[in-house]
Amino acid sequence: QPNILKLRESIDIAFPVIHGPNGEDGTLQGLLEIVDVPYVGAGVLGSALGMDKVAMKNVFGEMGITQCRYLSYLRHDLLERIDSVISDIEENLGYPCFVKPANMGSSVGITKAKDSQGLKAALEFAAQFDRKIIVEENVNGRELEIGVLGNDELRTSVVGEIKSGNEFYDYEAKYKSQNTKLDIPAQIPEHVVDRIKKMAIAGYQALDVSGLSRVDFFWDEEKDQVYINEINTMPGFTPFSMYPMLFQEAGISYPELINELVDLGFKRYEERKQNRIAAEKLE
């Protein structure tokens, strides 16, 4: 049985490519900080905010970053007042709407609700995965994604587009469907690319992310409106995952990208070490 407190003796740096709760939600990052192991990617706060869709969207709203309308509820709300929750959603968001557990990766637990019966089932389904549920309005938009790389000096990749084989980009479309296509680079106007780059950096900085993230957007072509959807602080990282392919198209190969991320992880570790923890006064 390995002694977790002695991890520092055998690990130079951790690259925590682990998705979902206890992987990219700040808990593993906190453990690595306690045992003094440098690691790649966002810290405790950025990871936690990136995992919790409600907290993330609250921060985006505070920073004035355009996003779709949303409401959030607790599992307790569903047990105590399910009818008023449904009428609240119908009045403020309407149908169709998307119901999601707040803290879940890989599009697990998401349902597109089209009527009150479907909404009730969707809320109960999402509540199986988390005590906090988010409900979002439906946006008729193209699904666009961009990679961000860096700690303080940030670089962005090209923009990619997901053309889902399913009604929306759910777990099956992500991991099982043969009909989902990735278009890299996305065939979109330059002014949309520029807007996405600016909004991606604003969102990345708002959540205090470091290292890497994939930032997901909707572009309503008819209204020419870009909405930030979410930030994924530890995106899929196989050579055929969206994030590495976006940077490959931007001129950074898979091995170069890994080297750069390891370097950024060490830099962030060294920077944390510079913080004073004692309370002596300056002379």
PDB file of C-alpha atoms in Angstrom:
ATOM      1  CA  GLN A   1       0.000   0.000   0.000  1.00  0.00           C
ATOM      2  CA  PRO A   2       1.677   3.265  -1.104  1.00  0.00           C
ATOM      3  CA  ASN A   3       2.057   6.008   1.483  1.00  0.00           C
ATOM      4  CA  ILE A   4       0.328   9.039  -0.013  1.00  0.00           C
ATOM      5  CA  LEU A   5       2.336  11.409   2.176  1.00  0.00           C
ATOM      6  CA  LYS A   6       5.508  10.188   0.448  1.00  0.00           C
ATOM      7  CA  LEU A   7       4.248  10.830  -3.111  1.00  0.00           C
ATOM      8  CA  ARG A   8       6.711  13.711  -3.459  1.00  0.00           C
ATOM      9  CA  GLU A   9       9.579  11.214  -3.269  1.00  0.00           C
ATOM     10  CA  SER A  10       8.434   9.309  -6.356  1.00  0.00           C
ATOM     11  CA  ILE A  11       6.563  11.926  -8.461  1.00  0.00           C
ATOM     12  CA  ASP A  12       8.172  14.958 -10.066  1.00  0.00           C
ATOM     13  CA  ILE A  13       4.857  16.335 -11.313  1.00  0.00           C
ATOM     14  CA  ALA A  14       1.321  14.932 -11.639  1.00  0.00           C
ATOM     15  CA  PHE A  15      -0.762  15.306 -14.794  1.00  0.00           C
ATOM     16  CA  PRO A  16      -4.226  14.582 -13.347  1.00  0.00           C
ATOM     17  CA  VAL A  17      -6.124  13.573 -16.501  1.00  0.00           C
ATOM     18  CA  ILE A  18      -9.024  12.314 -14.420  1.00  0.00           C
ATOM     19  CA  HIS A  19     -12.536  13.499 -15.192  1.00  0.00           C
ATOM     20  CA  GLY A  20     -15.535  14.178 -13.009  1.00  0.00           C
ATOM     21  CA  PRO A  21     -15.878  14.348  -9.215  1.00  0.00           C
ATOM     22  CA  ASN A  22     -12.692  13.610  -7.222  1.00  0.00           C
ATOM     23  CA  GLY A  23     -10.655  14.210 -10.378  1.00  0.00           C
ATOM     24  CA  GLU A  24     -11.096  17.682 -11.824  1.00  0.00           C
ATOM     25  CA  ASP A  25     -13.241  19.287  -9.118  1.00  0.00           C
ATOM     26  CA  GLY A  26     -10.434  20.563  -6.872  1.00  0.00           C
ATOM     27  CA  THR A  27     -10.372  17.633  -4.436  1.00  0.00           C
ATOM     28  CA  LEU A  28      -7.431  15.859  -6.097  1.00  0.00           C
ATOM     29  CA  GLN A  29      -5.707  19.210  -6.636  1.00  0.00           C
ATOM     30  CA  GLY A  30      -6.064  19.971  -2.919  1.00  0.00           C
ATOM     31  CA  LEU A  31      -4.607  16.577  -2.024  1.00  0.00           C
ATOM     32  CA  LEU A  32      -1.610  17.189  -4.311  1.00  0.00           C
ATOM     33  CA  GLU A  33      -1.011  20.560  -2.657  1.00  0.00           C
ATOM     34  CA  ILE A  34      -1.165  19.028   0.824  1.00  0.00           C
ATOM     35  CA  VAL A  35       1.465  16.415  -0.103  1.00  0.00           C
ATOM     36  CA  ASP A  36       3.509  19.100  -1.924  1.00  0.00           C
ATOM     37  CA  VAL A  37       3.402  17.560  -5.415  1.00  0.00           C
ATOM     38  CA  PRO A  38       3.463  19.928  -8.429  1.00  0.00           C
ATOM     39  CA  TYR A  39       0.643  19.291 -10.889  1.00  0.00           C
ATOM     40  CA  VAL A  40      -0.615  20.310 -14.311  1.00  0.00           C
ATOM     41  CA  GLY A  41      -3.701  22.445 -14.733  1.00  0.00           C
ATOM     42  CA  ALA A  42      -6.068  24.526 -12.660  1.00  0.00           C
ATOM     43  CA  GLY A  43      -5.719  24.873  -8.904  1.00  0.00           C
ATOM     44  CA  VAL A  44      -8.298  24.117  -6.241  1.00  0.00           C
ATOM     45  CA  LEU A  45     -10.529  27.140  -6.851  1.00  0.00           C
ATOM     46  CA  GLY A  46     -10.458  27.076 -10.657  1.00  0.00           C
ATOM     47  CA  SER A  47     -11.076  23.327 -10.712  1.00  0.00           C
ATOM     48  CA  ALA A  48     -14.002  23.574  -8.268  1.00  0.00           C
ATOM     49  CA  LEU A  49     -15.625  26.459 -10.157  1.00  0.00           C
ATOM     50  CA  GLY A  50     -15.058  24.707 -13.478  1.00  0.00           C
ATOM     51  CA  MET A  51     -16.860  21.604 -12.220  1.00  0.00           C
ATOM     52  CA  ASP A  52     -19.836  23.340 -10.580  1.00  0.00           C
ATOM     53  CA  LYS A  53     -21.971  24.671 -13.446  1.00  0.00           C
ATOM     54  CA  VAL A  54     -24.059  26.885 -11.160  1.00  0.00           C
ATOM     55  CA  ALA A  55     -21.067  28.545  -9.455  1.00  0.00           C
ATOM     56  CA  MET A  56     -19.347  28.891 -12.844  1.00  0.00           C
ATOM     57  CA  LYS A  57     -22.328  30.612 -14.428  1.00  0.00           C
ATOM     58  CA  ASN A  58     -22.779  32.870 -11.394  1.00  0.00           C
ATOM     59  CA  VAL A  59     -19.173  34.046 -11.840  1.00  0.00           C
ATOM     60  CA  PHE A  60     -19.635  34.547 -15.606  1.00  0.00           C
ATOM     61  CA  GLY A  61     -22.750  36.603 -14.866  1.00  0.00           C
ATOM     62  CA  GLU A  62     -20.914  38.710 -12.298  1.00  0.00           C
ATOM     63  CA  MET A  63     -18.219  39.425 -14.906  1.00  0.00           C
ATOM     64  CA  GLY A  64     -20.773  40.307 -17.587  1.00  0.00           C
ATOM     65  CA  ILE A  65     -19.859  37.437 -19.944  1.00  0.00           C
ATOM     66  CA  THR A  66     -22.812  36.660 -22.232  1.00  0.00           C
ATOM     67  CA  GLN A  67     -24.475  33.319 -21.519  1.00  0.00           C
ATOM     68  CA  CYS A  68     -27.894  31.700 -21.823  1.00  0.00           C
ATOM     69  CA  ARG A  69     -30.540  32.139 -19.120  1.00  0.00           C
ATOM     70  CA  TYR A  70     -30.532  29.526 -16.352  1.00  0.00           C
ATOM     71  CA  LEU A  71     -32.111  28.597 -13.035  1.00  0.00           C
ATOM     72  CA  SER A  72     -30.750  26.368 -10.278  1.00  0.00           C
ATOM     73  CA  TYR A  73     -32.379  24.194  -7.629  1.00  0.00           C
ATOM     74  CA  LEU A  74     -31.434  21.818  -4.854  1.00  0.00           C
ATOM     75  CA  ARG A  75     -32.591  18.225  -4.560  1.00  0.00           C
ATOM     76  CA  HIS A  76     -34.433  19.435  -1.451  1.00  0.00           C
ATOM     77  CA  ASP A  77     -36.463  21.871  -3.615  1.00  0.00           C
ATOM     78  CA  LEU A  78     -37.686  18.998  -5.764  1.00  0.00           C
ATOM     79  CA  LEU A  79     -38.802  17.027  -2.719  1.00  0.00           C
ATOM     80  CA  GLU A  80     -40.562  19.966  -1.111  1.00  0.00           C
ATOM     81  CA  ARG A  81     -42.045  21.960  -4.032  1.00  0.00           C
ATOM     82  CA  ILE A  82     -41.694  20.171  -7.371  1.00  0.00           C
ATOM     83  CA  ASP A  83     -44.839  21.826  -8.834  1.00  0.00           C
ATOM     84  CA  SER A  84     -43.646  25.374  -8.131  1.00  0.00           C
ATOM     85  CA  VAL A  85     -40.181  24.505  -9.530  1.00  0.00           C
ATOM     86  CA  ILE A  86     -41.776  23.317 -12.771  1.00  0.00           C
ATOM     87  CA  SER A  87     -44.017  26.398 -13.095  1.00  0.00           C
ATOM     88  CA  ASP A  88     -41.000  28.631 -12.329  1.00  0.00           C
ATOM     89  CA  ILE A  89     -39.014  27.003 -15.153  1.00  0.00           C
ATOM     90  CA  GLU A  90     -41.967  27.143 -17.563  1.00  0.00           C
ATOM     91  CA  GLU A  91     -42.526  30.826 -16.831  1.00  0.00           C
ATOM     92  CA  ASN A  92     -38.880  31.920 -17.066  1.00  0.00           C
ATOM     93  CA  LEU A  93     -37.218  29.525 -19.533  1.00  0.00           C
ATOM     94  CA  GLY A  94     -39.952  27.671 -21.435  1.00  0.00           C
ATOM     95  CA  TYR A  95     -39.516  24.557 -23.578  1.00  0.00           C
ATOM     96  CA  PRO A  96     -37.376  22.955 -24.691  1.00  0.00           C
ATOM     97  CA  CYS A  97     -34.854  23.382 -21.866  1.00  0.00           C
ATOM     98  CA  PHE A  98     -31.840  21.439 -20.679  1.00  0.00           C
ATOM     99  CA  VAL A  99     -31.681  19.898 -17.206  1.00  0.00           C
ATOM    100  CA  LYS A 100     -28.256  18.988 -15.818  1.00  0.00           C
ATOM    101  CA  PRO A 101     -26.628  17.932 -12.554  1.00  0.00           C
ATOM    102  CA  ALA A 102     -24.406  20.852 -11.521  1.00  0.00           C
ATOM    103  CA  ASN A 103     -21.309  18.739 -10.793  1.00  0.00           C
ATOM    104  CA  MET A 104     -20.904  16.054 -13.398  1.00  0.00           C
ATOM    105  CA  GLY A 105     -18.547  15.632 -16.332  1.00  0.00           C
ATOM    106  CA  SER A 106     -18.916  13.994 -19.754  1.00  0.00           C
ATOM    107  CA  SER A 107     -22.526  15.191 -20.207  1.00  0.00           C
ATOM    108  CA  VAL A 108     -23.775  12.553 -17.739  1.00  0.00           C
ATOM    109  CA  GLY A 109     -27.315  13.066 -16.412  1.00  0.00           C
ATOM    110  CA  ILE A 110     -28.360  15.675 -18.992  1.00  0.00           C
ATOM    111  CA  THR A 111     -31.856  15.655 -20.492  1.00  0.00           C
ATOM    112  CA  LYS A 112     -33.600  17.875 -23.021  1.00  0.00           C
ATOM    113  CA  ALA A 113     -37.087  18.480 -21.583  1.00  0.00           C
ATOM    114  CA  LYS A 114     -39.910  19.279 -24.009  1.00  0.00           C
ATOM    115  CA  ASP A 115     -42.986  19.374 -21.738  1.00  0.00           C
ATOM    116  CA  SER A 116     -43.946  19.361 -18.054  1.00  0.00           C
ATOM    117  CA  GLN A 117     -43.969  15.575 -17.795  1.00  0.00           C
ATOM    118  CA  GLY A 118     -40.520  15.350 -19.412  1.00  0.00           C
ATOM    119  CA  LEU A 119     -39.254  18.173 -17.183  1.00  0.00           C
ATOM    120  CA  LYS A 120     -40.341  16.418 -13.985  1.00  0.00           C
ATOM    121  CA  ALA A 121     -38.597  13.215 -15.099  1.00  0.00           C
ATOM    122  CA  ALA A 122     -35.478  15.181 -16.142  1.00  0.00           C
ATOM    123  CA  LEU A 123     -35.254  16.957 -12.775  1.00  0.00           C
ATOM    124  CA  GLU A 124     -35.594  13.667 -10.890  1.00  0.00           C
ATOM    125  CA  PHE A 125     -32.983  12.051 -13.145  1.00  0.00           C
ATOM    126  CA  ALA A 126     -30.452  14.890 -12.681  1.00  0.00           C
ATOM    127  CA  ALA A 127     -31.009  14.781  -8.909  1.00  0.00           C
ATOM    128  CA  GLN A 128     -29.686  11.205  -8.874  1.00  0.00           C
ATOM    129  CA  PHE A 129     -26.232  12.593  -9.732  1.00  0.00           C
ATOM    130  CA  ASP A 130     -26.013  15.741  -7.620  1.00  0.00           C
ATOM    131  CA  ARG A 131     -27.854  17.669  -4.915  1.00  0.00           C
ATOM    132  CA  LYS A 132     -27.670  20.764  -7.128  1.00  0.00           C
ATOM    133  CA  ILE A 133     -29.439  20.958 -10.499  1.00  0.00           C
ATOM    134  CA  ILE A 134     -29.177  23.563 -13.240  1.00  0.00           C
ATOM    135  CA  VAL A 135     -31.809  24.230 -15.902  1.00  0.00           C
ATOM    136  CA  GLU A 136     -30.831  26.192 -19.014  1.00  0.00           C
ATOM    137  CA  GLU A 137     -32.822  27.732 -21.823  1.00  0.00           C
ATOM    138  CA  ASN A 138     -32.461  26.187 -25.263  1.00  0.00           C
ATOM    139  CA  VAL A 139     -30.141  28.139 -27.575  1.00  0.00           C
ATOM    140  CA  ASN A 140     -30.368  27.517 -31.306  1.00  0.00           C
ATOM    141  CA  GLY A 141     -26.676  27.727 -31.900  1.00  0.00           C
ATOM    142  CA  ARG A 142     -23.679  26.005 -33.438  1.00  0.00           C
ATOM    143  CA  GLU A 143     -21.447  24.296 -30.866  1.00  0.00           C
ATOM    144  CA  LEU A 144     -17.974  25.846 -30.940  1.00  0.00           C
ATOM    145  CA  GLU A 145     -14.949  25.134 -28.767  1.00  0.00           C
ATOM    146  CA  ILE A 146     -11.545  26.740 -28.245  1.00  0.00           C
ATOM    147  CA  GLY A 147      -8.456  25.802 -26.246  1.00  0.00           C
ATOM    148  CA  VAL A 148      -6.688  28.171 -23.850  1.00  0.00           C
ATOM    149  CA  LEU A 149      -3.091  27.548 -22.732  1.00  0.00           C
ATOM    150  CA  GLY A 150      -1.085  29.360 -20.062  1.00  0.00           C
ATOM    151  CA  ASN A 151      -0.953  30.686 -16.513  1.00  0.00           C
ATOM    152  CA  ASP A 152      -0.752  34.472 -16.768  1.00  0.00           C
ATOM    153  CA  GLU A 153       0.239  34.949 -20.409  1.00  0.00           C
ATOM    154  CA  LEU A 154      -2.484  33.177 -22.351  1.00  0.00           C
ATOM    155  CA  ARG A 155      -2.624  31.683 -25.836  1.00  0.00           C
ATOM    156  CA  THR A 156      -5.673  30.437 -27.674  1.00  0.00           C
ATOM    157  CA  SER A 157      -6.028  27.692 -30.269  1.00  0.00           C
ATOM    158  CA  VAL A 158      -8.116  27.746 -33.409  1.00  0.00           C
ATOM    159  CA  VAL A 159     -11.883  27.360 -32.965  1.00  0.00           C
ATOM    160  CA  GLY A 160     -13.416  23.927 -33.598  1.00  0.00           C
ATOM    161  CA  GLU A 161     -17.023  22.963 -34.231  1.00  0.00           C
ATOM    162  CA  ILE A 162     -18.924  19.894 -33.032  1.00  0.00           C
ATOM    163  CA  LYS A 163     -21.524  18.543 -35.419  1.00  0.00           C
ATOM    164  CA  SER A 164     -23.392  16.087 -33.225  1.00  0.00           C
ATOM    165  CA  GLY A 165     -25.047  12.985 -34.583  1.00  0.00           C
ATOM    166  CA  ASN A 166     -27.595  13.132 -31.735  1.00  0.00           C
ATOM    167  CA  GLU A 167     -30.203  15.751 -30.920  1.00  0.00           C
ATOM    168  CA  PHE A 168     -27.640  17.348 -28.619  1.00  0.00           C
ATOM    169  CA  TYR A 169     -24.030  16.595 -27.673  1.00  0.00           C
ATOM    170  CA  ASP A 170     -24.746  14.094 -24.893  1.00  0.00           C
ATOM    171  CA  TYR A 171     -22.668  11.244 -23.440  1.00  0.00           C
ATOM    172  CA  GLU A 172     -23.531   8.909 -26.301  1.00  0.00           C
ATOM    173  CA  ALA A 173     -22.657  11.503 -28.953  1.00  0.00           C
ATOM    174  CA  LYS A 174     -19.352  12.212 -27.204  1.00  0.00           C
ATOM    175  CA  TYR A 175     -18.170   8.659 -26.724  1.00  0.00           C
ATOM    176  CA  LYS A 176     -20.223   6.238 -28.824  1.00  0.00           C
ATOM    177  CA  SER A 177     -21.766   7.900 -31.866  1.00  0.00           C
ATOM    178  CA  GLN A 178     -20.145   7.451 -35.256  1.00  0.00           C
ATOM    179  CA  ASN A 179     -22.104  10.443 -36.562  1.00  0.00           C
ATOM    180  CA  THR A 180     -20.454  13.126 -34.436  1.00  0.00           C
ATOM    181  CA  LYS A 181     -17.966  15.147 -36.490  1.00  0.00           C
ATOM    182  CA  LEU A 182     -15.321  17.625 -35.409  1.00  0.00           C
ATOM    183  CA  ASP A 183     -14.656  20.469 -37.825  1.00  0.00           C
ATOM    184  CA  ILE A 184     -11.180  21.949 -37.180  1.00  0.00           C
ATOM    185  CA  PRO A 185     -10.946  24.829 -37.836  1.00  0.00           C
ATOM    186  CA  ALA A 186     -14.624  25.751 -37.727  1.00  0.00           C
ATOM    187  CA  GLN A 187     -15.961  27.434 -40.838  1.00  0.00           C
ATOM    188  CA  ILE A 188     -17.106  30.660 -39.178  1.00  0.00           C
ATOM    189  CA  PRO A 189     -16.489  34.393 -39.796  1.00  0.00           C
ATOM    190  CA  GLU A 190     -13.338  35.995 -38.393  1.00  0.00           C
ATOM    191  CA  HIS A 191     -15.324  38.404 -36.200  1.00  0.00           C
ATOM    192  CA  VAL A 192     -16.909  35.386 -34.435  1.00  0.00           C
ATOM    193  CA  VAL A 193     -13.463  33.827 -33.907  1.00  0.00           C
ATOM    194  CA  ASP A 194     -12.223  37.100 -32.387  1.00  0.00           C
ATOM    195  CA  ARG A 195     -15.218  37.332 -30.058  1.00  0.00           C
ATOM    196  CA  ILE A 196     -14.786  33.718 -28.924  1.00  0.00           C
ATOM    197  CA  LYS A 197     -11.075  34.263 -28.192  1.00  0.00           C
ATOM    198  CA  LYS A 198     -11.812  37.342 -26.059  1.00  0.00           C
ATOM    199  CA  MET A 199     -14.673  35.661 -24.191  1.00  0.00           C
ATOM    200  CA  ALA A 200     -12.619  32.479 -23.630  1.00  0.00           C
ATOM    201  CA  ILE A 201      -9.793  34.465 -22.017  1.00  0.00           C
ATOM    202  CA  ALA A 202     -12.290  36.489 -19.935  1.00  0.00           C
ATOM    203  CA  GLY A 203     -13.936  33.286 -18.689  1.00  0.00           C
ATOM    204  CA  TYR A 204     -10.590  31.596 -17.996  1.00  0.00           C
ATOM    205  CA  GLN A 205      -9.416  34.564 -15.925  1.00  0.00           C
ATOM    206  CA  ALA A 206     -12.774  34.930 -14.160  1.00  0.00           C
ATOM    207  CA  LEU A 207     -12.512  31.371 -12.805  1.00  0.00           C
ATOM    208  CA  ASP A 208      -8.799  31.815 -11.957  1.00  0.00           C
ATOM    209  CA  VAL A 209      -7.832  28.867 -14.152  1.00  0.00           C
ATOM    210  CA  SER A 210      -4.220  27.985 -14.985  1.00  0.00           C
ATOM    211  CA  GLY A 211      -2.464  25.604 -17.361  1.00  0.00           C
ATOM    212  CA  LEU A 212      -5.193  24.611 -19.774  1.00  0.00           C
ATOM    213  CA  SER A 213      -8.895  24.631 -20.478  1.00  0.00           C
ATOM    214  CA  ARG A 214     -11.308  23.973 -23.295  1.00  0.00           C
ATOM    215  CA  VAL A 215     -13.972  26.669 -23.429  1.00  0.00           C
ATOM    216  CA  ASP A 216     -17.312  25.794 -25.033  1.00  0.00           C
ATOM    217  CA  PHE A 217     -19.646  28.231 -26.778  1.00  0.00           C
ATOM    218  CA  PHE A 218     -22.883  28.488 -28.726  1.00  0.00           C
ATOM    219  CA  TRP A 219     -23.097  30.804 -31.712  1.00  0.00           C
ATOM    220  CA  ASP A 220     -26.613  31.775 -32.779  1.00  0.00           C
ATOM    221  CA  GLU A 221     -25.876  32.442 -36.421  1.00  0.00           C
ATOM    222  CA  GLU A 222     -29.192  34.158 -37.105  1.00  0.00           C
ATOM    223  CA  LYS A 223     -28.805  36.672 -34.260  1.00  0.00           C
ATOM    224  CA  ASP A 224     -24.977  36.701 -34.525  1.00  0.00           C
ATOM    225  CA  GLN A 225     -24.845  36.189 -30.756  1.00  0.00           C
ATOM    226  CA  VAL A 226     -22.097  34.250 -28.976  1.00  0.00           C
ATOM    227  CA  TYR A 227     -22.869  32.621 -25.596  1.00  0.00           C
ATOM    228  CA  ILE A 228     -20.280  31.062 -23.314  1.00  0.00           C
ATOM    229  CA  ASN A 229     -21.483  27.613 -22.224  1.00  0.00           C
ATOM    230  CA  GLU A 230     -18.819  26.222 -19.906  1.00  0.00           C
ATOM    231  CA  ILE A 231     -15.129  25.796 -19.177  1.00  0.00           C
ATOM    232  CA  ASN A 232     -13.624  22.319 -18.934  1.00  0.00           C
ATOM    233  CA  THR A 233     -10.488  22.620 -16.807  1.00  0.00           C
ATOM    234  CA  MET A 234      -9.221  19.124 -17.645  1.00  0.00           C
ATOM    235  CA  PRO A 235     -10.431  18.332 -21.177  1.00  0.00           C
ATOM    236  CA  GLY A 236      -9.981  14.948 -22.803  1.00  0.00           C
ATOM    237  CA  PHE A 237      -6.321  14.499 -23.632  1.00  0.00           C
ATOM    238  CA  THR A 238      -5.860  11.652 -26.087  1.00  0.00           C
ATOM    239  CA  PRO A 239      -4.126  12.695 -29.342  1.00  0.00           C
ATOM    240  CA  PHE A 240      -7.596  12.589 -30.947  1.00  0.00           C
ATOM    241  CA  SER A 241      -9.385  14.681 -28.302  1.00  0.00           C
ATOM    242  CA  MET A 242     -10.650  18.137 -29.211  1.00  0.00           C
ATOM    243  CA  TYR A 243      -8.194  20.148 -27.077  1.00  0.00           C
ATOM    244  CA  PRO A 244      -4.932  18.680 -28.459  1.00  0.00           C
ATOM    245  CA  MET A 245      -6.316  18.741 -32.011  1.00  0.00           C
ATOM    246  CA  LEU A 246      -7.242  22.420 -31.705  1.00  0.00           C
ATOM    247  CA  PHE A 247      -3.659  23.254 -30.714  1.00  0.00           C
ATOM    248  CA  GLN A 248      -2.224  20.887 -33.330  1.00  0.00           C
ATOM    249  CA  GLU A 249      -4.057  23.022 -35.912  1.00  0.00           C
ATOM    250  CA  ALA A 250      -2.598  26.135 -34.215  1.00  0.00           C
ATOM    251  CA  GLY A 251       0.932  24.744 -34.686  1.00  0.00           C
ATOM    252  CA  ILE A 252       1.649  23.074 -31.339  1.00  0.00           C
ATOM    253  CA  SER A 253       2.155  19.298 -31.623  1.00  0.00           C
ATOM    254  CA  TYR A 254       0.932  16.806 -29.006  1.00  0.00           C
ATOM    255  CA  PRO A 255       4.424  16.249 -27.443  1.00  0.00           C
ATOM    256  CA  GLU A 256       5.114  20.013 -27.468  1.00  0.00           C
ATOM    257  CA  LEU A 257       1.768  20.646 -25.781  1.00  0.00           C
ATOM    258  CA  ILE A 258       2.514  18.149 -22.998  1.00  0.00           C
ATOM    259  CA  ASN A 259       5.973  19.659 -22.440  1.00  0.00           C
ATOM    260  CA  GLU A 260       4.467  23.140 -22.279  1.00  0.00           C
ATOM    261  CA  LEU A 261       1.802  22.059 -19.766  1.00  0.00           C
ATOM    262  CA  VAL A 262       4.376  20.336 -17.542  1.00  0.00           C
ATOM    263  CA  ASP A 263       6.472  23.502 -17.632  1.00  0.00           C
ATOM    264  CA  LEU A 264       3.433  25.622 -16.711  1.00  0.00           C
ATOM    265  CA  GLY A 265       2.679  23.234 -13.819  1.00  0.00           C
ATOM    266  CA  PHE A 266       6.195  23.633 -12.416  1.00  0.00           C
ATOM    267  CA  LYS A 267       5.983  27.426 -12.816  1.00  0.00           C
ATOM    268  CA  ARG A 268       2.697  27.601 -10.926  1.00  0.00           C
ATOM    269  CA  TYR A 269       4.164  25.366  -8.173  1.00  0.00           C
ATOM    270  CA  GLU A 270       7.223  27.617  -7.830  1.00  0.00           C
ATOM    271  CA  GLU A 271       4.988  30.686  -7.759  1.00  0.00           C
ATOM    272  CA  ARG A 272       2.925  29.241  -4.906  1.00  0.00           C
ATOM    273  CA  LYS A 273       6.141  28.613  -2.995  1.00  0.00           C
ATOM    274  CA  GLN A 274       6.900  32.356  -3.122  1.00  0.00           C
ATOM    275  CA  ASN A 275       3.807  33.201  -1.064  1.00  0.00           C
ATOM    276  CA  ARG A 276       4.563  34.235   2.508  1.00  0.00           C
ATOM    277  CA  ILE A 277       2.670  32.391   5.210  1.00  0.00           C
ATOM    278  CA  ALA A 278       4.241  34.000   8.302  1.00  0.00           C
ATOM    279  CA  ALA A 279       2.793  37.194   9.745  1.00  0.00           C
ATOM    280  CA  GLU A 280       5.966  39.107  10.692  1.00  0.00           C
ATOM    281  CA  LYS A 281       5.716  42.835  10.041  1.00  0.00           C
ATOM    282  CA  LEU A 282       8.001  44.605   7.631  1.00  0.00           C
ATOM    283  CA  GLU A 283      10.790  46.487   9.403  1.00  0.00           C
TER     284      GLU A 283
END
